[in-house]
Amino acid sequence: MNCLFCAIAAGEIPSAKVYEDEQVYAFKDIAPQGPVHVLIIPKKHIDSMQAAGPEDDGLCQMLAAARQIARELGVDKTGYRLITNVGPDAGQSVPHLHLHLIGGKPLKWDN
């Protein structure tokens, strides 16, 4: 398998790491949509939320990591957005499940 996010989590491609534990890796997005924009991924390859199953217990750890990262980056009090895009029509450009944690400014919906 040739997966960009798997290579990042394995340390084969450099990233600006924000968080790591046994199941989850998080790093700064290279095209941030806010002052804070972190991608949170499971280390286990899962194509998208649609492909996740009950055996994928790392999903809860991703949410726990998001809370901790938000607190550490100072957006837990003012608010932040967690987004996962599922499929190309939703804007998923990398076929590896990931959460976008975006904050640090007031956020609006464009659509």
XYZ file of N, CA, C and O in Angstrom, residues 32-88:
228
model
N -3.106 25.266 6.077
C -4.049 25.527 7.170
C -5.206 26.429 6.782
O -5.039 27.394 6.039
N -6.378 26.094 7.317
C -7.593 26.866 7.104
C -7.917 27.751 8.306
O -8.995 28.325 8.375
N -6.993 27.851 9.250
C -7.141 28.687 10.426
C -5.815 28.752 11.155
O -4.873 28.018 10.801
N -5.711 29.590 12.176
C -4.483 29.665 12.955
C -4.078 28.305 13.544
O -2.889 28.021 13.693
N -5.066 27.502 13.881
C -4.827 26.124 14.320
C -5.486 25.206 13.301
O -6.683 25.342 13.029
N -4.708 24.323 12.704
C -5.249 23.316 11.781
C -4.361 22.079 11.879
O -3.243 22.055 11.384
N -4.882 21.082 12.567
C -4.151 19.844 12.833
C -4.919 18.684 12.218
O -6.148 18.640 12.284
N -4.188 17.756 11.623
C -4.781 16.519 11.118
C -4.509 15.418 12.135
O -3.380 15.250 12.593
N -5.546 14.688 12.494
C -5.455 13.608 13.478
C -5.799 12.320 12.742
O -6.890 12.199 12.181
N -4.860 11.368 12.734
C -5.050 10.137 11.974
C -4.843 8.908 12.859
O -4.052 8.938 13.785
N -5.541 7.814 12.545
C -5.200 6.556 13.195
C -3.933 6.019 12.530
O -3.732 6.196 11.325
N -3.066 5.388 13.295
C -1.876 4.790 12.708
C -2.250 3.591 11.843
O -1.581 3.319 10.852
N -3.315 2.916 12.209
C -3.815 1.811 11.388
C -4.490 2.414 10.159
O -5.282 3.349 10.276
N -4.194 1.877 8.993
C -4.814 2.411 7.781
C -6.297 2.044 7.738
O -6.671 0.880 7.796
N -7.124 3.081 7.621
C -8.565 2.958 7.400
C -8.871 3.980 6.310
O -8.528 5.155 6.457
N -9.483 3.552 5.209
C -9.708 4.461 4.078
C -10.514 5.700 4.443
O -10.179 6.803 4.024
N -11.591 5.530 5.199
C -12.458 6.649 5.565
C -13.359 6.204 6.708
O -13.344 5.038 7.097
N -14.177 7.101 7.200
C -15.133 6.748 8.253
C -16.078 5.657 7.758
O -16.480 4.779 8.519
N -16.419 5.691 6.480
C -17.316 4.700 5.899
C -16.720 3.294 5.969
O -17.448 2.313 6.076
N -15.397 3.182 5.935
C -14.720 1.885 5.960
C -14.423 1.402 7.380
O -13.999 0.268 7.567
N -14.637 2.249 8.378
C -14.331 1.885 9.760
C -15.328 0.866 10.280
O -16.511 0.912 9.949
N -14.831 -0.056 11.083
C -15.686 -1.075 11.666
C -15.564 -1.110 13.175
O -14.775 -0.361 13.763
N -16.331 -1.990 13.822
C -16.305 -2.068 15.283
C -14.932 -2.472 15.838
O -14.633 -2.181 16.990
N -14.120 -3.091 15.017
C -12.776 -3.490 15.468
C -11.803 -2.304 15.496
O -10.698 -2.429 16.003
N -12.205 -1.174 14.976
C -11.334 -0.007 14.894
C -11.469 0.856 16.141
O -12.029 1.948 16.114
N -10.925 0.360 17.246
C -11.053 1.039 18.530
C -10.229 2.318 18.607
O -10.387 3.105 19.516
N -9.372 2.574 17.645
C -8.590 3.800 17.642
C -9.421 5.041 17.392
O -8.958 6.157 17.616
N -10.668 4.868 16.935
C -11.511 6.033 16.658
C -11.795 6.827 17.925
O -11.764 8.055 17.916
N -12.072 6.148 19.014
C -12.299 6.848 20.289
C -11.026 7.553 20.738
O -11.087 8.665 21.272
N -9.898 6.938 20.497
C -8.623 7.555 20.861
C -8.365 8.810 20.031
O -7.775 9.761 20.519
N -8.839 8.824 18.790
C -8.704 10.035 17.966
C -9.454 11.201 18.599
O -8.964 12.328 18.634
N -10.659 10.935 19.112
C -11.443 11.995 19.749
C -10.797 12.454 21.055
O -10.768 13.647 21.350
N -10.268 11.518 21.816
C -9.566 11.880 23.051
C -8.334 12.723 22.729
O -8.035 13.704 23.415
N -7.617 12.359 21.671
C -6.449 13.125 21.251
C -6.868 14.535 20.836
O -6.181 15.509 21.162
N -7.997 14.647 20.123
C -8.485 15.967 19.698
C -8.733 16.869 20.903
O -8.355 18.046 20.882
N -9.357 16.333 21.937
C -9.593 17.139 23.159
C -8.280 17.626 23.744
O -8.144 18.786 24.132
N -7.311 16.724 23.849
C -6.020 17.083 24.434
C -5.282 18.114 23.571
O -4.736 19.089 24.084
N -5.275 17.912 22.273
C -4.604 18.846 21.364
C -5.256 20.220 21.442
O -4.572 21.246 21.517
N -6.585 20.279 21.453
C -7.301 21.556 21.558
C -6.911 22.284 22.836
O -6.678 23.498 22.823
N -6.826 21.549 23.932
C -6.424 22.143 25.204
C -4.983 22.668 25.115
O -4.701 23.803 25.491
N -4.072 21.848 24.579
C -2.664 22.243 24.500
C -2.443 23.435 23.569
O -1.550 24.243 23.794
N -3.262 23.557 22.515
C -3.107 24.656 21.562
C -3.984 25.860 21.909
O -4.004 26.852 21.185
N -4.723 25.781 23.027
C -5.459 26.921 23.545
C -6.761 27.254 22.845
O -7.238 28.377 22.952
N -7.361 26.288 22.132
C -8.635 26.566 21.479
C -9.806 25.874 22.171
O -10.949 25.985 21.719
N -9.544 25.211 23.273
C -10.607 24.480 23.973
C -11.639 25.404 24.601
O -12.805 25.052 24.711
N -11.264 26.593 24.964
C -12.204 27.522 25.620
C -13.014 28.338 24.607
O -14.176 28.627 24.828
N -12.389 28.722 23.492
C -13.069 29.556 22.508
C -13.818 28.741 21.467
O -14.764 29.239 20.865
N -13.395 27.523 21.228
C -14.079 26.636 20.300
C -13.215 26.206 19.131
O -12.273 26.898 18.744
N -13.561 25.067 18.608
C -12.844 24.515 17.458
C -13.794 23.595 16.719
O -14.850 23.228 17.215
N -13.417 23.251 15.515
C -14.236 22.386 14.682
C -13.470 21.097 14.410
O -12.272 21.128 14.142
N -14.188 19.961 14.486
C -13.661 18.665 14.076
C -14.413 18.238 12.826
O -15.643 18.185 12.841
N -13.677 17.951 11.766
C -14.289 17.586 10.492
C -13.631 16.324 9.965
O -12.406 16.189 10.020
N -14.431 15.415 9.435
C -13.897 14.330 8.630
C -14.661 14.313 7.314
O -15.891 14.337 7.299
N -13.924 14.347 6.235
C -14.508 14.279 4.902
C -14.538 12.811 4.485
O -13.543 12.109 4.649
N -15.654 12.365 3.948
C -15.813 10.964 3.566
C -16.096 10.903 2.068
O -17.196 11.232 1.628
N -15.098 10.525 1.301
C -15.244 10.385 -0.138
C -14.915 11.651 -0.899
O -14.856 12.743 -0.339
N -14.702 11.510 -2.208
C -14.276 12.648 -3.024
C -15.308 13.775 -3.117
O -14.931 14.947 -3.156
